[in-house]
CSV table of C-alpha atoms in Angstrom, one decimal:
chain,number,residue,atom,x,y,z
G,884,MET,CA,85.2,129.4,74.5
G,885,ARG,CA,81.7,128.0,74.0
G,886,LEU,CA,82.9,126.0,71.0
G,887,THR,CA,85.8,124.6,73.0
G,888,LEU,CA,83.5,123.5,75.7
G,889,VAL,CA,81.1,121.8,73.3
G,890,VAL,CA,84.1,120.0,71.7
G,891,LEU,CA,85.3,118.9,75.1
G,892,ILE,CA,82.0,117.5,76.1
G,893,PHE,CA,81.6,115.7,72.8
G,894,ALA,CA,85.2,114.3,73.1
G,895,LEU,CA,84.5,112.9,76.6
G,896,THR,CA,81.1,111.4,75.7
G,897,PRO,CA,81.1,107.9,74.3
G,898,LEU,CA,80.1,107.9,70.6
G,899,GLY,CA,76.5,106.9,70.2
G,900,ALA,CA,75.9,106.8,74.0
G,901,GLN,CA,72.2,106.5,74.8
G,902,GLU,CA,70.2,107.0,77.9
G,903,PRO,CA,69.3,103.9,79.9
G,904,ILE,CA,65.9,102.5,79.0
G,905,ASP,CA,65.2,100.3,82.1
G,906,TRP,CA,65.1,101.1,85.8
G,907,GLN,CA,68.1,98.8,86.7
G,908,SER,CA,70.3,100.6,84.3
G,909,TRP,CA,69.3,104.0,85.7
G,910,LEU,CA,70.0,102.6,89.2
G,911,ASN,CA,73.5,101.6,88.0
G,912,GLN,CA,74.1,104.9,86.4
G,913,GLY,CA,73.0,106.7,89.6
G,914,GLU,CA,75.4,104.5,91.7
G,915,LYS,CA,78.3,105.5,89.4
G,916,ALA,CA,77.4,109.2,89.8
G,917,PHE,CA,77.1,108.8,93.5
G,918,LYS,CA,80.5,107.2,93.8
G,919,SER,CA,82.1,110.1,91.9
G,920,ALA,CA,80.2,112.6,94.2
G,921,GLN,CA,78.1,113.9,91.3
G,922,TYR,CA,75.1,114.1,93.5
G,923,PRO,CA,72.7,116.0,91.2
G,924,ALA,CA,73.4,113.5,88.5
G,925,ALA,CA,72.8,110.7,91.0
G,926,ILE,CA,69.5,112.1,92.1
G,927,ALA,CA,68.3,112.5,88.5
G,928,ALA,CA,69.3,108.9,87.7
G,929,PHE,CA,67.7,107.5,90.8
G,930,GLN,CA,64.5,109.5,90.2
G,931,LYS,CA,64.3,107.9,86.7
G,932,ALA,CA,64.7,104.5,88.4
G,933,VAL,CA,61.8,105.3,90.8
G,934,ASP,CA,59.6,106.6,87.9
G,935,LEU,CA,60.2,103.3,86.0
G,936,ASN,CA,59.8,101.0,89.0
G,937,PRO,CA,57.9,102.9,91.8
G,938,SER,CA,57.0,99.6,93.6
G,939,ASN,CA,60.6,98.7,94.2
G,940,PRO,CA,61.8,99.8,97.7
G,941,THR,CA,65.5,99.8,96.6
G,942,THR,CA,64.9,102.6,94.1
G,943,HIS,CA,63.3,104.8,96.8
G,944,LEU,CA,66.1,103.9,99.3
G,945,TYR,CA,68.8,105.0,96.8
G,946,LEU,CA,67.1,108.2,95.9
G,947,ALA,CA,66.6,109.0,99.6
G,948,THR,CA,70.2,108.4,100.4
G,949,ALA,CA,71.3,110.8,97.6
G,950,TYR,CA,69.0,113.5,99.0
G,951,MET,CA,70.3,112.9,102.5
G,952,VAL,CA,74.0,113.2,101.6
G,953,ASN,CA,73.3,116.7,100.4
G,954,TYR,CA,71.5,117.7,103.7
G,955,ILE,CA,73.5,119.9,106.1
G,956,PRO,CA,72.1,119.5,109.6
G,957,GLY,CA,71.0,122.8,111.1
G,958,ALA,CA,71.2,124.9,107.9
G,959,GLN,CA,67.9,126.7,107.3
G,960,SER,CA,68.0,127.5,103.6
G,961,PRO,CA,64.9,126.4,101.7
G,962,GLU,CA,67.1,124.2,99.4
G,963,ASN,CA,68.6,122.5,102.4
G,964,LEU,CA,65.3,121.9,104.1
G,965,ASP,CA,64.0,120.5,100.8
G,966,PHE,CA,66.8,117.9,100.8
G,967,ALA,CA,65.7,116.8,104.3
G,968,ARG,CA,62.0,116.7,103.3
G,969,LEU,CA,62.6,114.8,100.1
G,970,ALA,CA,64.9,112.3,101.8
G,971,ALA,CA,62.3,111.7,104.5
G,972,THR,CA,59.6,111.2,101.9
G,973,GLU,CA,61.6,108.6,100.0
G,974,PHE,CA,62.8,106.8,103.2
G,975,GLN,CA,59.2,106.6,104.4
G,976,ARG,CA,58.1,105.3,101.0
G,977,THR,CA,60.7,102.6,101.2
G,978,LEU,CA,59.3,101.6,104.6
G,979,GLU,CA,55.7,101.6,103.2
G,980,LEU,CA,56.9,99.1,100.5
G,981,ASP,CA,59.2,97.2,102.9
G,982,PRO,CA,58.2,97.7,106.5
G,983,SER,CA,61.2,95.7,107.8
G,984,ASN,CA,63.8,97.7,105.9
G,985,LEU,CA,66.3,98.4,108.7
G,986,GLY,CA,68.5,100.8,106.7
G,987,ALA,CA,65.6,103.1,105.9
G,988,ALA,CA,64.4,103.1,109.6
G,989,LEU,CA,67.9,103.8,110.8
G,990,ALA,CA,68.2,106.7,108.3
G,991,MET,CA,64.9,108.2,109.3
G,992,ALA,CA,65.9,108.0,113.0
G,993,SER,CA,69.2,109.7,112.2
G,994,LEU,CA,67.7,112.3,110.1
G,995,THR,CA,65.1,113.4,112.7
G,996,TYR,CA,67.8,113.3,115.4
G,997,SER,CA,70.0,115.6,113.4
G,998,GLN,CA,67.1,118.0,112.8
G,999,ALA,CA,66.7,118.2,116.6
G,1000,GLN,CA,70.1,119.8,117.0
G,1001,GLY,CA,68.9,123.3,116.0
G,1002,PRO,CA,68.4,126.3,118.3
G,1003,ASP,CA,64.6,126.4,118.3
G,1004,ALA,CA,63.5,124.8,121.6
G,1005,ASP,CA,60.0,123.9,120.5
G,1006,ALA,CA,61.3,122.3,117.2
G,1007,LYS,CA,64.0,120.5,119.1
G,1008,SER,CA,61.5,118.9,121.5
G,1009,ARG,CA,59.2,117.8,118.6
G,1010,LYS,CA,62.1,116.4,116.6
G,1011,PHE,CA,63.4,114.5,119.7
G,1012,ASP,CA,60.0,113.0,120.1
G,1013,GLU,CA,60.0,112.0,116.4
G,1014,ALA,CA,63.5,110.6,116.7
G,1015,ARG,CA,62.5,108.6,119.7
G,1016,GLY,CA,59.6,107.1,117.7
G,1017,TRP,CA,61.9,106.1,114.9
G,1018,TYR,CA,64.5,104.5,117.1
G,1019,GLN,CA,61.7,102.5,118.7
G,1020,ARG,CA,60.7,101.5,115.1
G,1021,VAL,CA,64.3,100.4,114.6
G,1022,LEU,CA,64.2,98.2,117.7
G,1023,SER,CA,60.9,96.6,116.5
G,1024,ILE,CA,62.8,95.5,113.4
G,1025,ASP,CA,66.0,94.5,115.1
G,1026,PRO,CA,65.9,94.3,119.0
G,1027,GLN,CA,69.7,93.8,119.0
G,1028,GLN,CA,70.5,97.3,117.7
G,1029,LYS,CA,72.5,98.6,120.6
G,1030,SER,CA,73.0,102.0,119.0
G,1031,ALA,CA,69.2,102.6,119.1
G,1032,TYR,CA,69.0,101.9,122.8
G,1033,TYR,CA,72.1,104.1,123.3
G,1034,THR,CA,70.6,107.0,121.3
G,1035,LEU,CA,67.4,106.8,123.2
G,1036,GLY,CA,69.4,107.2,126.3
G,1037,VAL,CA,71.2,110.2,124.8
G,1038,ILE,CA,67.9,111.8,123.9
G,1039,ASP,CA,66.6,111.4,127.4
G,1040,TRP,CA,69.7,113.1,128.8
G,1041,GLN,CA,69.5,115.9,126.2
G,1042,GLN,CA,66.0,116.7,127.3
G,1043,ALA,CA,66.7,116.6,131.1
G,1044,TYR,CA,70.1,118.3,131.2
G,1045,PRO,CA,69.3,121.9,129.9
G,1046,ASN,CA,66.4,122.3,132.3
G,1047,ARG,CA,68.5,121.2,135.4
G,1048,ILE,CA,71.4,123.5,134.4
G,1049,THR,CA,68.9,126.4,134.0
G,1050,ALA,CA,67.4,125.7,137.3
G,1051,ARG,CA,70.8,125.6,139.0
G,1052,SER,CA,71.6,129.0,137.6
G,1053,GLN,CA,68.3,130.5,138.5
G,1054,ILE,CA,68.7,129.5,142.2
G,1055,GLY,CA,72.3,130.7,142.4
G,1056,MET,CA,74.1,127.4,142.4
G,1057,ARG,CA,77.6,127.5,140.8
G,1058,PRO,CA,78.3,124.8,138.2
G,1059,GLU,CA,81.0,123.2,140.4
G,1060,GLU,CA,78.8,123.3,143.5
G,1061,SER,CA,77.6,119.9,144.8
G,1062,GLY,CA,73.9,119.2,145.0
G,1063,PRO,CA,71.2,118.3,145.4
G,1064,LEU,CA,69.3,121.4,144.3
G,1065,THR,CA,69.0,123.6,147.3
G,1066,ILE,CA,65.3,124.8,146.9
G,1067,PRO,CA,62.8,122.0,147.5
G,1068,THR,CA,60.0,123.4,145.3
G,1069,VAL,CA,62.4,123.6,142.3
G,1070,ARG,CA,63.7,120.1,143.0
G,1071,LEU,CA,60.2,118.6,143.2
G,1072,MET,CA,59.1,120.4,140.0
G,1073,LEU,CA,62.0,119.0,138.0
G,1074,ARG,CA,61.6,115.6,139.6
G,1075,ALA,CA,58.0,115.4,138.6
G,1076,LYS,CA,58.9,116.5,135.0
G,1077,PHE,CA,62.1,114.6,134.4
G,1078,SER,CA,62.4,111.7,136.8
G,1079,ALA,CA,60.7,109.3,134.4
G,1080,VAL,CA,62.8,110.6,131.5
G,1081,ILE,CA,66.0,110.0,133.5
G,1082,ASP,CA,64.9,106.5,134.5
G,1083,ASP,CA,64.0,105.7,130.9
G,1084,GLY,CA,67.4,106.8,129.8
G,1085,ILE,CA,69.2,104.7,132.3
G,1086,SER,CA,67.0,101.7,131.3
G,1087,ASN,CA,67.8,102.1,127.7
G,1088,LEU,CA,71.6,102.3,128.4
G,1089,GLN,CA,71.3,99.2,130.5
G,1090,LYS,CA,69.8,97.4,127.5
G,1091,ALA,CA,72.6,98.7,125.3
G,1092,LEU,CA,75.1,97.4,127.8
G,1093,GLN,CA,73.4,94.0,128.0
G,1094,ILE,CA,73.9,93.7,124.2
G,1095,ASP,CA,77.5,95.0,124.4
G,1096,PRO,CA,79.1,95.0,127.9
G,1097,GLN,CA,82.1,96.9,126.5
G,1098,TYR,CA,80.0,99.7,125.1
G,1099,ASP,CA,82.0,102.6,126.6
G,1100,ASP,CA,79.9,105.4,125.2
G,1101,ALA,CA,76.9,103.9,126.9
G,1102,MET,CA,78.9,103.8,130.1
G,1103,ALA,CA,79.7,107.5,129.7
G,1104,TYR,CA,76.1,108.5,129.3
G,1105,MET,CA,75.1,106.3,132.2
G,1106,ASN,CA,77.5,108.5,134.3
G,1107,LEU,CA,75.7,111.6,133.0
G,1108,LEU,CA,72.2,110.4,133.6
G,1109,ILE,CA,73.0,109.3,137.1
G,1110,ARG,CA,74.4,112.8,137.8
G,1111,GLU,CA,71.0,114.2,136.6
G,1112,ARG,CA,69.3,112.0,139.1
G,1113,ALA,CA,71.6,113.0,141.8
G,1114,ASP,CA,70.7,116.7,141.7
G,1115,LEU,CA,67.0,115.8,142.2
G,1116,ARG,CA,67.6,113.7,145.4
G,1117,ASP,CA,66.2,114.8,148.7
G,1118,THR,CA,69.3,114.4,150.9
G,1119,PRO,CA,73.0,115.0,150.5
G,1120,GLN,CA,73.7,111.3,151.3
G,1121,GLU,CA,71.5,110.1,148.4
G,1122,TYR,CA,73.2,112.7,146.2
G,1123,HIS,CA,76.8,111.6,147.1
G,1124,GLU,CA,75.8,107.9,146.6
G,1125,ASP,CA,74.7,108.7,143.1
G,1126,ILE,CA,77.8,110.7,142.4
G,1127,ALA,CA,80.0,107.8,143.6
G,1128,GLU,CA,78.1,105.5,141.2
G,1129,ALA,CA,78.5,108.0,138.3
G,1130,ASP,CA,82.3,108.1,139.0
G,1131,LEU,CA,82.4,104.3,138.8
G,1132,TRP,CA,80.9,104.5,135.3
G,1133,VAL,CA,83.4,107.1,134.3
G,1134,GLN,CA,86.2,104.8,135.5
G,1135,ARG,CA,84.7,101.8,133.7
G,1136,ALA,CA,84.5,103.8,130.4
G,1137,ILE,CA,88.2,104.9,130.8
G,1138,GLU,CA,89.3,101.3,131.5
G,1139,THR,CA,87.3,99.9,128.6
G,1140,LYS,CA,88.8,102.4,126.2
G,1141,ARG,CA,92.3,101.7,127.5
G,1142,THR,CA,91.9,98.0,127.1
G,1143,ARG,CA,90.6,98.4,123.6
G,1144,ALA,CA,93.4,100.7,122.6
G,1145,SER,CA,96.0,98.2,124.0
G,1146,ALA,CA,94.3,95.2,122.3
G,1147,THR,CA,94.3,97.0,118.9
G,1148,GLY,CA,97.8,98.4,119.2
G,1149,GLN,CA,96.5,102.0,119.0
G,1150,GLY,CA,98.9,103.2,121.7
G,1151,LYS,CA,97.4,106.5,122.9
G,1152,TRP,CA,93.8,106.3,124.0
G,1153,MET,CA,91.3,109.0,125.0
G,1154,THR,CA,87.9,109.0,126.5
G,1155,ARG,CA,84.7,110.4,125.0
G,1156,THR,CA,82.7,110.4,128.3
G,1157,GLY,CA,79.5,111.8,126.8
G,1158,GLU,CA,80.1,112.4,123.2
G,1159,GLY,CA,76.8,112.2,121.4
G,1160,PRO,CA,76.0,109.6,118.8
G,1161,PRO,CA,78.0,110.3,115.6
G,1162,ILE,CA,75.1,111.2,113.3
G,1163,LEU,CA,76.3,109.7,110.0
G,1164,HIS,CA,78.6,106.8,110.6
G,1165,VAL,CA,77.1,105.0,113.5
G,1166,VAL,CA,73.3,105.3,113.3
G,1167,VAL,CA,72.8,105.7,109.6
G,1168,ALA,CA,72.8,102.8,107.1
G,1169,PRO,CA,75.7,103.3,104.7
G,1170,PRO,CA,75.0,104.7,101.2
G,1171,PRO,CA,74.1,102.2,98.5
G,1172,PRO,CA,77.3,100.3,97.6
G,1173,PRO,CA,78.8,101.8,94.4
G,1174,PRO,CA,79.7,99.4,91.5
G,1175,PRO,CA,83.3,98.4,90.9
G,1176,PRO,CA,83.9,100.2,87.5
G,1177,PRO,CA,85.7,103.5,87.5
G,1178,PRO,CA,83.7,106.8,87.5
G,1179,PRO,CA,81.9,107.6,84.2
G,1180,PRO,CA,83.2,110.2,81.7
G,1181,VAL,CA,82.7,113.8,82.6
G,1182,SER,CA,79.3,114.9,81.5
G,1183,ASP,CA,77.8,118.2,80.5
G,1184,ILE,CA,76.3,118.3,84.0
G,1185,ALA,CA,79.8,118.4,85.5
G,1186,VAL,CA,81.4,120.9,83.1
G,1187,ALA,CA,78.5,123.1,81.9
G,1188,ALA,CA,78.8,125.7,84.7
G,1189,THR,CA,81.2,126.8,87.4
G,1190,PRO,CA,79.7,125.8,90.8
G,1191,GLN,CA,79.2,128.5,93.5
G,1192,ARG,CA,80.2,126.1,96.3
G,1193,ILE,CA,82.1,122.9,96.5
G,1194,ARG,CA,82.6,120.2,99.1
G,1195,VAL,CA,86.1,119.6,100.5
G,1196,SER,CA,87.1,116.9,102.9
G,1197,GLY,CA,88.0,118.1,106.4
G,1198,ASN,CA,91.6,116.9,106.2
G,1199,VAL,CA,92.2,118.7,102.9
G,1200,GLN,CA,90.6,121.9,104.2
G,1201,ALA,CA,92.6,121.8,107.5
G,1202,ALA,CA,95.8,122.2,105.5
G,1203,ASN,CA,94.5,125.6,104.4
G,1204,LEU,CA,93.9,126.8,108.0
G,1205,ILE,CA,96.0,129.9,108.7
G,1206,THR,CA,94.4,131.2,111.9
G,1207,LYS,CA,93.2,128.7,114.5
G,1208,VAL,CA,91.4,129.8,117.7
G,1209,GLU,CA,91.9,127.4,120.6
G,1210,ALA,CA,88.7,126.2,122.3
G,1211,VAL,CA,88.4,126.9,126.0
G,1212,TYR,CA,87.7,123.7,127.9
G,1213,PRO,CA,84.4,124.3,129.8
G,1214,PRO,CA,85.1,123.9,133.6
G,1215,LEU,CA,82.0,121.7,134.2
G,1216,ALA,CA,82.9,119.3,131.3
G,1217,LYS,CA,86.4,119.0,132.7
G,1218,GLN,CA,85.1,118.4,136.2
G,1219,ALA,CA,82.9,115.6,134.9
G,1220,ARG,CA,85.8,114.2,132.9
G,1221,ILE,CA,84.0,114.7,129.6
G,1222,GLN,CA,86.2,114.5,126.6
G,1223,GLY,CA,85.6,113.9,122.9
G,1224,VAL,CA,85.3,115.4,119.5
G,1225,VAL,CA,82.8,118.1,118.4
G,1226,ARG,CA,82.1,118.0,114.7
G,1227,PHE,CA,80.6,120.8,112.6
G,1228,THR,CA,79.6,121.3,109.0
G,1229,ALA,CA,81.1,124.6,108.1
G,1230,ILE,CA,80.7,126.9,105.2
G,1231,ILE,CA,84.0,128.8,104.4
G,1232,GLY,CA,83.4,132.0,102.5
G,1233,ARG,CA,85.3,133.3,99.5
G,1234,ASP,CA,87.4,135.4,101.9
G,1235,GLY,CA,88.5,132.3,103.9
G,1236,ARG,CA,86.3,133.2,106.9
G,1237,VAL,CA,83.7,130.9,108.4
G,1238,SER,CA,80.3,132.1,107.5
G,1239,ASN,CA,78.1,129.3,108.9
G,1240,VAL,CA,78.6,126.5,111.4
G,1241,GLN,CA,76.2,123.7,112.0
G,1242,LEU,CA,76.5,120.9,114.6
G,1243,MET,CA,76.9,117.4,113.4
G,1244,SER,CA,77.8,115.6,116.6
G,1245,GLY,CA,79.4,116.2,120.0
G,1246,HIS,CA,78.7,116.5,123.7
G,1247,PRO,CA,76.4,119.4,124.5
G,1248,LEU,CA,78.8,120.6,127.3
G,1249,LEU,CA,81.5,121.0,124.7
G,1250,VAL,CA,79.6,122.3,121.7
G,1251,GLU,CA,79.3,126.0,122.5
G,1252,SER,CA,83.0,126.4,123.3
G,1253,ALA,CA,83.9,124.5,120.2
G,1254,ARG,CA,81.5,126.7,118.1
G,1255,GLN,CA,83.0,129.9,119.4
G,1256,ALA,CA,86.5,128.7,118.4
G,1257,VAL,CA,85.5,127.6,114.9
G,1258,ILE,CA,83.8,130.8,113.9
G,1259,GLY,CA,87.2,132.5,114.5
G,1260,TYR,CA,89.0,130.2,112.1
G,1261,ILE,CA,90.5,131.8,108.9
G,1262,TYR,CA,91.5,129.8,105.9
G,1263,ARG,CA,93.3,130.5,102.7
G,1264,PRO,CA,90.7,131.2,100.1
G,1265,THR,CA,89.9,128.2,97.8
G,1266,LEU,CA,90.3,129.0,94.1
G,1267,LEU,CA,88.5,127.3,91.2
G,1268,ASN,CA,89.7,128.3,87.8
G,1269,GLY,CA,91.5,131.2,89.4
G,1270,ASN,CA,88.4,132.5,91.2
G,1271,PRO,CA,87.6,132.3,95.0
G,1272,ILE,CA,84.7,129.9,95.8
G,1273,GLU,CA,82.8,128.9,98.9
G,1274,VAL,CA,83.6,125.6,100.5
G,1275,VAL,CA,81.5,123.2,102.5
G,1276,THR,CA,83.7,121.1,104.8
G,1277,MET,CA,83.7,119.3,108.2
G,1278,VAL,CA,85.6,120.8,111.1
G,1279,GLU,CA,86.5,118.9,114.3
G,1280,VAL,CA,87.4,120.3,117.7
G,1281,ASN,CA,89.0,117.8,120.0
G,1282,PHE,CA,88.8,118.1,123.8
G,1283,THR,CA,91.2,115.8,125.7
G,1284,ILE,CA,92.0,115.8,129.5
G,1285,GLU,CA,95.6,114.9,129.9
G,1286,THR,CA,96.3,111.9,132.2
G,1287,ASN,CA,99.3,111.4,134.4
């Protein structure tokens, strides 16, 4: 068997092939490996390019991107944390060499935002503060980056919302019960702590809407932040005025989505009134563009060993789903007309059961219900060379309120 493997490698390797000798050739080789999803090979090639030309920001940017594509938000394994750390180091080195590099700044903002999605409250707060600083750095480079203003508004809401919901529960208010908060001391305490945060969030969303008046996700979060403000008002009249304003933003978001769907011929439309910023494809600069040639020949890196875990696209893995647990629509989310998609990175074990779920994006009111559903999914085991293997994939849970 070993002889056969050696012969196969030799047959697939161009005769007389030599390693690149200059940084640009290593960069090109890394791009080819990246395109064919051979990320370890891409990292190795990009590292060679960095070593040969350490003062070029592009080499650091490509290496950082290769590290980041391997990072699974929320997973706490040392290897995964190293991917995040190494990506951050290279993105920051890119910015040291090229302070106006928008792609690196966006990637750092996205990376720190995704790291804030974990369960540790203290770490979450620190990472939100870091992410806020990076999004402000993005705006210093490009003041027209609407997604940066939008995400700053989202961060403000994510910091205020859990505290208000906890306070409501502690003073015995039901989720569907109208406000404001019934105990003045609690209301005053939360107002002192979060009133400026809420106002900052509203201001950031207003700036995003000034850049793009049709930014429906910004409208949706405007609705949510105004609802936060409503619960901290002193009188029922002020509360109901805020709720009426929030409802108008919901309606504007719905109408904007309907208009866009009609204009693009998409037919059915749906609202995402509060879905968080999609971590990868909105706020992150895209990976370095791969070259046009086809993927390189299989190398000994690709065939030397059987991997213990492979990545499979969400659509392909969905076809192997044999038991699907339906998510329960949270009553408060339905009351606020919050819809959208919750996305997770999931690890499917060799037995086809979900062994780990990490949040990628989604509205916080929908996340826990979606998580409880996904951990009950069962898939057909994935086989590689006849043996079951772990799979890393993306799972989406869609929440939609039916309209009449």
